Amino acid sequence: MNAPAPKPWIMAIAPYVPGRATTDDGRKAAKLSSNENPLGTSPKAREAFMAHAGDLERYPDAGATIVREAIAEKFGLDPARIIYGNGSDEVLHLAAGAFAGPDDEVIYVRYGFAVYEIATRRVGATPVIAPDKDYATDVDAILAAVTDRTRIVFVANPNNPTGTFAPRSEIARLHAGLPGHVLLVLDQAYAEYIDAADDDGGMELAKTATNVLVTRTFSKIHGLAAERIGWGYAHPDIVTAMHRIRLPFSITIAGQHAAVAALGDQAFVDHTREHNKRWRAWFAGEIAKLGNAGLRAIPSEANFVLVVFEGALTAETAYKGLMDAGFIVRWLPGQGLAQGLRITIGTEEETRGVAAALRALATA
Ligand SMILES: *Cc1c(COP(=O)(O)O)cnc(C)c1O
């Protein structure tokens, strides 16, 4: 046929399916499908955003200098080693674009973040799936999948959509077991939900190793998902390569100011973490009470819980029932997770509501 032909590896990509905001019949419902912050945004970040909302005619600072400096100051990092992007999604794509291509392999876990597959296939590389261990990251399975064609290992910690967390010792063991030519991307989109004492050590590795990239985002605990601001930290040689293919103006002016203010509002971050911890534990407890109906909450360190359905009530039926009850959660059959629902921890009212609706479905 005489028409432009997309690359075959592009047509092998299953399109990303974002979390929904309305029910099948168009009603607005509690959106517990995208792991956003139910408490909103730091008022300081909102104020900074509003102060720059009218700055429209000039390009933003392509170097995102104020953001890099604020990050460096807050976390004790070198601003020159910070890469940034239009959400950490862009940073993940930059890693794949700079370090993998046709004939290369990229490893991630079976229930990994959906963007890894898209980023891998986009550059013509081959995805290699490491089996999970009851939904959790299995370091031995990842290491067993490494070949001399492996270029990148993507690990989200905590992982999305499972919420599982690999402790510092496991991340250290994973890094120690990888050949130096393999880039280990530690996606810490949910790192702020972890207590400081339980930190997975990824940032320390990114400071010292030559093959570790840690990624972070303002979309989750900072409640700035709309502004698309993500960043990463790695050895200068890694960052330099990624800068070559970065979109020149990936973060807006107002977004940059909002990000700086968000970093300055630790009280908002702490408040969100405490809210999440409390209601995640409560919600997991409610699911445990439905164990004889076959429901099980996978242990989560993130701002969501993966509930698996191993009894008469299926995840698909529960998904539809929750939607009828006004709660939109995430059902991910396209990721091989037809048996589970990923449910974001919402406000108290939303969390109590979705638990009650699940109980009604499970005990009907
Ligand atoms: C939400 C999420 C991201 C990225 O989000 P951005 O909004 O693009 O920064 C990255 N990784 C994981 C695992 C996520 O859940």
Tab-separated table of C-alpha atoms and ligand atoms in Angstrom:
chain	number	residue	atom	x	y	z
A	1	MET	CA	0.000	0.000	0.000
A	2	ASN	CA	1.285	3.440	-0.857
A	3	ALA	CA	1.037	5.127	2.536
A	4	PRO	CA	3.417	6.089	5.342
A	5	ALA	CA	4.244	2.990	7.363
A	6	PRO	CA	4.646	3.357	11.136
A	7	LYS	CA	7.579	1.400	12.523
A	8	PRO	CA	6.444	-2.122	13.444
A	9	TRP	CA	7.618	-1.681	17.040
A	10	ILE	CA	5.386	1.395	17.368
A	11	MET	CA	2.338	-0.550	16.226
A	12	ALA	CA	3.187	-3.200	18.857
A	13	ILE	CA	2.463	-0.645	21.600
A	14	ALA	CA	-0.863	-1.019	23.377
A	15	PRO	CA	-2.079	2.556	23.953
A	16	TYR	CA	-1.835	3.868	27.528
A	17	VAL	CA	-5.237	3.895	29.212
A	18	PRO	CA	-5.497	6.749	31.739
A	19	GLY	CA	-7.620	6.520	34.883
A	20	ARG	CA	-11.192	7.560	34.233
A	21	ALA	CA	-12.950	10.532	35.833
A	22	THR	CA	-16.591	9.788	34.970
A	23	THR	CA	-18.779	6.678	35.127
A	24	ASP	CA	-20.063	4.789	32.070
A	25	ASP	CA	-23.211	6.936	32.112
A	26	GLY	CA	-21.222	10.147	32.469
A	27	ARG	CA	-21.823	10.824	36.171
A	28	LYS	CA	-19.057	12.455	38.123
A	29	ALA	CA	-17.789	10.081	40.769
A	30	ALA	CA	-15.068	9.751	43.397
A	31	LYS	CA	-11.929	9.351	41.274
A	32	LEU	CA	-9.797	6.726	42.973
A	33	SER	CA	-8.159	5.622	39.740
A	34	SER	CA	-5.009	7.715	39.265
A	35	ASN	CA	-3.253	7.933	42.646
A	36	GLU	CA	-3.691	11.691	42.891
A	37	ASN	CA	-3.584	13.550	46.207
A	38	PRO	CA	-7.112	13.576	47.689
A	39	LEU	CA	-6.137	16.513	49.918
A	40	GLY	CA	-5.389	18.678	46.885
A	41	THR	CA	-2.287	20.815	46.455
A	42	SER	CA	-0.190	22.765	48.936
A	43	PRO	CA	-1.812	26.225	49.262
A	44	LYS	CA	1.700	27.680	48.901
A	45	ALA	CA	2.206	25.881	45.583
A	46	ARG	CA	-1.197	27.021	44.364
A	47	GLU	CA	-0.389	30.610	45.320
A	48	ALA	CA	2.967	30.471	43.495
A	49	PHE	CA	1.248	29.021	40.454
A	50	MET	CA	-1.397	31.762	40.475
A	51	ALA	CA	1.259	34.457	40.807
A	52	HIS	CA	2.730	33.279	37.477
A	53	ALA	CA	-0.426	32.119	35.694
A	54	GLY	CA	-0.325	35.261	33.535
A	55	ASP	CA	3.278	34.762	32.371
A	56	LEU	CA	2.254	33.443	28.998
A	57	GLU	CA	4.212	35.029	26.162
A	58	ARG	CA	7.774	34.013	27.058
A	59	TYR	CA	9.317	30.555	26.946
A	60	PRO	CA	10.116	29.077	30.350
A	61	ASP	CA	13.714	28.735	31.531
A	62	ALA	CA	14.825	25.673	29.563
A	63	GLY	CA	17.227	24.757	32.368
A	64	ALA	CA	14.472	24.781	35.033
A	65	THR	CA	17.125	26.425	37.204
A	66	ILE	CA	14.919	27.396	40.139
A	67	VAL	CA	13.484	23.887	40.338
A	68	ARG	CA	16.893	22.192	40.172
A	69	GLU	CA	18.294	24.515	42.818
A	70	ALA	CA	15.365	23.957	45.148
A	71	ILE	CA	15.621	20.173	44.727
A	72	ALA	CA	19.389	20.254	45.255
A	73	GLU	CA	18.993	22.306	48.413
A	74	LYS	CA	16.234	20.140	49.846
A	75	PHE	CA	17.866	16.759	49.216
A	76	GLY	CA	21.554	17.694	49.386
A	77	LEU	CA	22.172	17.037	45.678
A	78	ASP	CA	24.310	18.534	42.907
A	79	PRO	CA	21.966	20.651	40.697
A	80	ALA	CA	24.056	19.818	37.608
A	81	ARG	CA	23.159	16.131	37.965
A	82	ILE	CA	19.404	16.721	37.968
A	83	ILE	CA	17.446	15.850	34.849
A	84	TYR	CA	13.810	16.981	34.629
A	85	GLY	CA	10.901	16.540	32.321
A	86	ASN	CA	7.239	16.861	31.521
A	87	GLY	CA	6.334	14.570	34.377
A	88	SER	CA	8.649	11.762	35.368
A	89	ASP	CA	7.039	9.928	32.459
A	90	GLU	CA	9.198	12.047	30.159
A	91	VAL	CA	12.283	11.229	32.248
A	92	LEU	CA	11.531	7.502	31.879
A	93	HIS	CA	11.229	7.958	28.115
A	94	LEU	CA	14.529	9.874	28.069
A	95	ALA	CA	16.257	6.970	29.798
A	96	ALA	CA	14.945	4.512	27.224
A	97	GLY	CA	15.722	6.867	24.349
A	98	ALA	CA	19.304	7.468	25.420
A	99	PHE	CA	20.235	3.946	26.518
A	100	ALA	CA	18.184	1.408	24.549
A	101	GLY	CA	17.336	0.727	20.911
A	102	PRO	CA	16.650	-2.100	18.462
A	103	ASP	CA	18.317	-5.407	19.478
A	104	ASP	CA	18.514	-4.292	23.119
A	105	GLU	CA	16.542	-5.720	26.038
A	106	VAL	CA	14.815	-3.834	28.829
A	107	ILE	CA	13.700	-5.642	31.974
A	108	TYR	CA	10.807	-4.815	34.280
A	109	VAL	CA	8.592	-6.821	36.591
A	110	ARG	CA	5.432	-8.618	35.497
A	111	TYR	CA	3.079	-6.154	37.186
A	112	GLY	CA	5.190	-3.096	36.452
A	113	PHE	CA	4.310	0.495	35.613
A	114	ALA	CA	2.616	0.671	32.196
A	115	VAL	CA	4.927	3.403	30.874
A	116	TYR	CA	7.960	1.053	30.928
A	117	GLU	CA	6.534	-1.059	28.145
A	118	ILE	CA	5.632	1.983	26.051
A	119	ALA	CA	9.061	3.594	26.573
A	120	THR	CA	10.797	0.309	25.698
A	121	ARG	CA	8.834	-0.455	22.549
A	122	ARG	CA	8.953	3.153	21.396
A	123	VAL	CA	12.709	2.898	20.879
A	124	GLY	CA	12.471	-0.525	19.234
A	125	ALA	CA	13.912	-2.406	22.219
A	126	THR	CA	12.551	-5.740	23.456
A	127	PRO	CA	10.658	-5.914	26.766
A	128	VAL	CA	11.757	-8.738	29.069
A	129	ILE	CA	9.326	-9.513	31.887
A	130	ALA	CA	10.665	-10.769	35.221
A	131	PRO	CA	8.126	-12.898	37.141
A	132	ASP	CA	6.738	-11.472	40.390
A	133	LYS	CA	6.723	-13.063	43.856
A	134	ASP	CA	3.077	-12.796	44.983
A	135	TYR	CA	2.840	-9.445	43.165
A	136	ALA	CA	6.096	-8.117	44.654
A	137	THR	CA	9.398	-7.367	42.950
A	138	ASP	CA	11.623	-10.464	42.860
A	139	VAL	CA	15.267	-9.397	42.676
A	140	ASP	CA	16.465	-12.907	41.835
A	141	ALA	CA	14.013	-13.132	38.929
A	142	ILE	CA	15.252	-9.795	37.578
A	143	LEU	CA	18.896	-10.804	37.868
A	144	ALA	CA	18.145	-14.144	36.185
A	145	ALA	CA	16.661	-12.256	33.205
A	146	VAL	CA	19.822	-10.205	32.556
A	147	THR	CA	21.713	-11.000	29.339
A	148	ASP	CA	24.509	-9.169	27.558
A	149	ARG	CA	21.781	-7.430	25.538
A	150	THR	CA	20.156	-5.938	28.657
A	151	ARG	CA	20.473	-2.158	28.709
A	152	ILE	CA	17.949	-0.991	31.317
A	153	VAL	CA	16.145	-2.392	34.363
A	154	PHE	CA	13.089	-0.384	35.430
A	155	VAL	CA	11.946	-0.861	39.027
A	156	ALA	CA	9.263	1.272	40.658
A	157	ASN	CA	9.659	1.258	44.426
A	158	PRO	CA	6.995	1.290	45.783
A	159	ASN	CA	5.680	-0.411	42.676
A	160	ASN	CA	2.589	0.662	40.761
A	161	PRO	CA	0.063	-1.024	40.400
A	162	THR	CA	0.938	-3.419	43.257
A	163	GLY	CA	2.033	-0.978	46.000
A	164	THR	CA	4.734	-3.437	47.067
A	165	PHE	CA	8.063	-2.170	48.377
A	166	ALA	CA	11.546	-3.672	48.119
A	167	PRO	CA	13.660	-2.729	51.164
A	168	ARG	CA	17.076	-1.108	50.982
A	169	SER	CA	18.880	-4.475	51.275
A	170	GLU	CA	17.049	-5.847	48.206
A	171	ILE	CA	17.729	-2.734	46.129
A	172	ALA	CA	21.403	-2.926	47.115
A	173	ARG	CA	21.473	-6.602	46.151
A	174	LEU	CA	19.826	-5.827	42.801
A	175	HIS	CA	22.356	-3.111	42.036
A	176	ALA	CA	25.292	-5.267	43.137
A	177	GLY	CA	24.129	-8.083	40.861
A	178	LEU	CA	23.792	-5.995	37.705
A	179	PRO	CA	26.639	-5.630	35.212
A	180	GLY	CA	27.980	-2.068	35.009
A	181	HIS	CA	26.612	-1.574	31.486
A	182	VAL	CA	23.002	-1.932	32.683
A	183	LEU	CA	21.222	1.276	33.735
A	184	LEU	CA	19.123	0.684	36.853
A	185	VAL	CA	16.178	3.094	36.838
A	186	LEU	CA	14.652	3.342	40.311
A	187	ASP	CA	11.281	5.021	39.905
A	188	GLN	CA	10.455	6.652	43.232
A	189	ALA	CA	7.144	8.271	42.290
A	190	TYR	CA	5.790	7.279	45.731
A	191	ALA	CA	8.978	7.732	47.788
A	192	GLU	CA	7.491	10.492	49.956
A	193	TYR	CA	4.881	8.056	51.288
A	194	ILE	CA	7.654	5.992	52.904
A	195	ASP	CA	8.913	6.868	56.392
A	196	ALA	CA	12.406	8.378	56.170
A	197	ALA	CA	13.876	5.491	58.172
A	198	ASP	CA	12.658	2.997	55.565
A	199	ASP	CA	14.198	4.804	52.566
A	200	ASP	CA	15.296	2.294	49.903
A	201	GLY	CA	18.754	3.830	49.500
A	202	GLY	CA	18.195	4.615	45.821
A	203	MET	CA	19.272	8.248	46.037
A	204	GLU	CA	22.516	7.266	47.768
A	205	LEU	CA	23.183	4.821	44.926
A	206	ALA	CA	22.408	7.519	42.339
A	207	LYS	CA	24.960	9.784	44.046
A	208	THR	CA	27.751	7.223	43.965
A	209	ALA	CA	27.139	4.650	41.205
A	210	THR	CA	27.671	5.291	37.494
A	211	ASN	CA	24.627	3.252	36.404
A	212	VAL	CA	21.715	4.329	38.618
A	213	LEU	CA	18.982	6.832	37.757
A	214	VAL	CA	16.424	7.718	40.431
A	215	THR	CA	13.218	9.406	39.246
A	216	ARG	CA	10.790	11.488	41.293
A	217	THR	CA	7.584	13.389	40.568
A	218	PHE	CA	5.512	16.329	41.772
A	219	SER	CA	2.349	14.561	40.578
A	220	LYS	CA	1.649	12.361	43.575
A	221	ILE	CA	2.230	13.592	47.137
A	222	HIS	CA	2.715	17.216	46.015
A	223	GLY	CA	-0.647	17.210	44.236
A	224	LEU	CA	0.655	18.863	41.054
A	225	ALA	CA	-0.294	16.197	38.515
A	226	ALA	CA	-1.838	18.772	36.168
A	227	GLU	CA	1.429	20.676	35.821
A	228	ARG	CA	3.555	17.707	34.650
A	229	ILE	CA	6.794	18.071	36.606
A	230	GLY	CA	9.197	15.205	37.157
A	231	TRP	CA	12.910	14.876	37.740
A	232	GLY	CA	15.725	12.405	38.047
A	233	TYR	CA	19.193	12.109	39.544
A	234	ALA	CA	22.169	10.239	38.131
A	235	HIS	CA	25.854	10.347	37.223
A	236	PRO	CA	26.682	13.342	34.963
A	237	ASP	CA	27.379	11.052	31.967
A	238	ILE	CA	23.857	9.604	32.234
A	239	VAL	CA	22.246	13.016	32.617
A	240	THR	CA	24.252	14.551	29.753
A	241	ALA	CA	23.045	11.855	27.363
A	242	MET	CA	19.428	12.322	28.410
A	243	HIS	CA	19.632	16.108	27.971
A	244	ARG	CA	20.431	15.646	24.263
A	245	ILE	CA	16.951	14.329	23.558
A	246	ARG	CA	14.924	16.254	26.141
A	247	LEU	CA	12.127	18.518	24.948
A	248	PRO	CA	13.629	21.991	25.310
A	249	PHE	CA	10.851	23.611	27.368
A	250	SER	CA	9.243	20.735	29.180
A	251	ILE	CA	8.103	22.502	32.393
A	252	THR	CA	5.918	25.624	32.303
A	253	ILE	CA	6.860	28.841	34.115
A	254	ALA	CA	3.972	28.631	36.581
A	255	GLY	CA	4.713	24.949	37.079
A	256	GLN	CA	8.336	25.657	37.956
A	257	HIS	CA	7.277	28.197	40.594
A	258	ALA	CA	4.625	25.851	41.966
A	259	ALA	CA	7.213	23.077	42.281
A	260	VAL	CA	9.618	25.282	44.214
A	261	ALA	CA	6.858	26.340	46.622
A	262	ALA	CA	5.699	22.722	47.010
A	263	LEU	CA	9.199	21.676	48.103
A	264	GLY	CA	9.058	24.424	50.705
A	265	ASP	CA	5.817	23.157	52.236
A	266	GLN	CA	6.986	20.115	54.180
A	267	ALA	CA	3.954	20.396	56.483
A	268	PHE	CA	1.634	19.631	53.556
A	269	VAL	CA	3.737	16.624	52.554
A	270	ASP	CA	3.825	15.306	56.129
A	271	HIS	CA	0.095	15.826	56.560
A	272	THR	CA	-0.599	13.927	53.328
A	273	ARG	CA	1.722	11.076	54.333
A	274	GLU	CA	0.006	10.718	57.725
A	275	HIS	CA	-3.474	10.848	56.203
A	276	ASN	CA	-2.473	8.211	53.667
A	277	LYS	CA	-0.865	5.932	56.225
A	278	ARG	CA	-3.875	6.059	58.520
A	279	TRP	CA	-6.521	5.429	55.873
A	280	ARG	CA	-4.462	2.867	53.955
A	281	ALA	CA	-4.133	0.799	57.134
A	282	TRP	CA	-7.829	1.201	57.864
A	283	PHE	CA	-8.797	0.228	54.318
A	284	ALA	CA	-6.505	-2.822	54.306
A	285	GLY	CA	-8.143	-3.864	57.588
A	286	GLU	CA	-11.596	-3.620	56.009
A	287	ILE	CA	-10.461	-5.766	53.080
A	288	ALA	CA	-9.015	-8.339	55.504
A	289	LYS	CA	-12.541	-8.712	56.961
A	290	LEU	CA	-13.712	-9.775	53.487
A	291	GLY	CA	-11.109	-12.543	53.264
A	292	ASN	CA	-13.710	-15.309	53.308
A	293	ALA	CA	-15.258	-13.733	50.198
A	294	GLY	CA	-11.855	-14.123	48.524
A	295	LEU	CA	-10.707	-10.490	48.742
A	296	ARG	CA	-7.083	-9.813	49.646
A	297	ALA	CA	-5.180	-6.520	49.964
A	298	ILE	CA	-1.594	-6.755	48.726
A	299	PRO	CA	0.646	-5.041	51.350
A	300	SER	CA	1.174	-1.461	50.130
A	301	GLU	CA	3.620	1.314	50.946
A	302	ALA	CA	2.066	3.670	48.378
A	303	ASN	CA	-1.096	5.822	48.216
A	304	PHE	CA	-3.208	3.005	46.804
A	305	VAL	CA	-3.990	-0.606	47.530
A	306	LEU	CA	-4.199	-3.463	45.048
A	307	VAL	CA	-7.140	-5.673	46.009
A	308	VAL	CA	-7.145	-9.117	44.402
A	309	PHE	CA	-10.336	-11.117	44.006
A	310	GLU	CA	-9.898	-14.862	44.518
A	311	GLY	CA	-13.498	-15.838	45.347
A	312	ALA	CA	-16.939	-15.714	43.729
A	313	LEU	CA	-16.900	-11.933	43.311
A	314	THR	CA	-14.670	-11.076	40.346
A	315	ALA	CA	-12.656	-7.882	39.971
A	316	GLU	CA	-14.633	-7.031	36.852
A	317	THR	CA	-17.986	-7.326	38.652
A	318	ALA	CA	-16.627	-5.331	41.588
A	319	TYR	CA	-15.279	-2.672	39.218
A	320	LYS	CA	-18.714	-2.219	37.645
A	321	GLY	CA	-20.484	-2.368	41.005
A	322	LEU	CA	-18.189	0.283	42.465
A	323	MET	CA	-18.807	2.473	39.447
A	324	ASP	CA	-22.583	2.154	39.944
A	325	ALA	CA	-21.991	3.181	43.564
A	326	GLY	CA	-20.037	6.282	42.439
A	327	PHE	CA	-16.435	5.104	42.859
A	328	ILE	CA	-14.056	4.872	39.929
A	329	VAL	CA	-11.118	2.581	40.638
A	330	ARG	CA	-8.558	1.039	38.290
A	331	TRP	CA	-9.117	-2.319	36.665
A	332	LEU	CA	-6.085	-3.329	34.604
A	333	PRO	CA	-6.882	-6.381	32.462
A	334	GLY	CA	-4.605	-4.953	29.759
A	335	GLN	CA	-1.677	-5.388	32.160
A	336	GLY	CA	-2.551	-8.988	32.956
A	337	LEU	CA	-4.252	-7.917	36.170
A	338	ALA	CA	-7.837	-8.944	35.400
A	339	GLN	CA	-8.082	-10.334	38.949
A	340	GLY	CA	-7.287	-7.081	40.764
A	341	LEU	CA	-8.463	-3.527	41.368
A	342	ARG	CA	-6.059	-0.742	42.222
A	343	ILE	CA	-7.804	1.640	44.594
A	344	THR	CA	-6.334	5.044	45.481
A	345	ILE	CA	-6.613	6.085	49.143
A	346	GLY	CA	-8.974	9.063	49.008
A	347	THR	CA	-10.427	11.372	51.603
A	348	GLU	CA	-11.848	9.779	54.747
A	349	GLU	CA	-15.334	9.958	53.254
A	350	GLU	CA	-14.243	8.385	49.964
A	351	THR	CA	-12.254	5.651	51.690
A	352	ARG	CA	-15.122	4.741	54.014
A	353	GLY	CA	-17.491	4.873	51.048
A	354	VAL	CA	-15.504	2.609	48.756
A	355	ALA	CA	-14.934	0.107	51.576
A	356	ALA	CA	-18.663	0.006	52.352
A	357	ALA	CA	-19.504	-0.431	48.670
A	358	LEU	CA	-17.004	-3.303	48.362
A	359	ARG	CA	-18.422	-4.954	51.473
A	360	ALA	CA	-21.939	-4.724	50.018
A	361	LEU	CA	-20.734	-6.342	46.797
A	362	ALA	CA	-18.726	-9.061	48.533
A	363	THR	CA	-21.501	-10.043	50.950
A	364	ALA	CA	-24.436	-9.731	48.524
B	1	LIG	C1	2.444	8.267	38.566
B	1	LIG	C2	3.712	7.558	38.268
B	1	LIG	C3	4.757	8.145	37.546
B	1	LIG	C4	4.752	9.440	36.906
B	1	LIG	O1	4.055	10.377	36.868
B	1	LIG	P1	4.320	11.802	36.213
B	1	LIG	O2	3.028	12.443	36.462
B	1	LIG	O3	4.642	11.589	34.775
B	1	LIG	O4	5.463	12.391	36.952
B	1	LIG	C5	5.923	7.464	37.358
B	1	LIG	N1	6.079	6.236	37.846
B	1	LIG	C6	5.116	5.622	38.540
B	1	LIG	C7	5.376	4.271	39.072
B	1	LIG	C8	3.899	6.249	38.757
B	1	LIG	O5	2.936	5.615	39.404
